[in-house]
């Protein structure tokens, strides 16, 4: 069977047995035909007889041509499935992709606000919450937004954890409170004095509404039947940022969570402590912040090492 016929048979299987969409099938065909053309040009044989060395050479050529690791990984995935099909159908006695490691995808660094930018946000939120000319509804929203912002930056909560906090959190006069995160795992989250004051101001206005008596959420939705939607807070946060000169693309609740972690590390916190505060099950997840540690170590050596001062 020729390579073209093998590719056709593979795509028929993907369509019939796995329900692959037309766009997916078209992508597989392009990827396999491109690999086949490379094999023919490089060694005179097509994809059918490709060895592990041939496939490695193909991936290296992609890397040399500037293809991203994600594109290389997608091509390798198509080749893996293709050769597994050939092996299962007894069209090949081996799978040459079995010994090839997937290209490592570079993890993008999180967007982070500077401490000055966060200070601007907090100051503007406080100003709007204290505006005596605001209508009662606008005032209540501003007070709520300030409480959300202060609490988020103080604790590094996920936005879903933040908006779904129980009202009992506001009743505690302690520097930490318990939050239930992913996998129903509990962890301690810090509460600064400023955040506690902002939450108390919000609670005082929240409790004026009779519907709040039967509401379990610290930040209820408009109807008081559920908690505030994360999208609502994200929208309010972007609008606040715009009023501070921070573009919307640079600001989200998740960006503030990153700022919480990065600013802790910049000011001397241990990576393991930050892992616990963020609720990361694995330290590898927290290691996206190692660039912050590297900058801190470089500054430490530059400023403190006796030879650096010579």
Coordinates of N, CA and C in Angstrom, one line a residue, residues 1 18 150 229 257 301:
X1 N 0.8 -1.2 0.0 CA 0.0 0.0 0.0 C 0.9 1.2 0.0
X18 N -13.5 7.8 15.5 CA -13.3 8.8 16.6 C -14.0 10.1 16.3
X150 N -9.1 44.8 47.6 CA -8.2 44.7 48.7 C -8.1 43.2 49.2
X229 N -21.1 37.2 40.1 CA -20.5 36.5 39.0 C -19.1 37.0 38.8
X257 N -3.8 38.2 41.1 CA -3.3 37.0 41.8 C -1.8 36.8 41.5
X301 N 23.2 39.6 44.9 CA 24.6 39.4 44.7 C 25.2 40.7 44.3

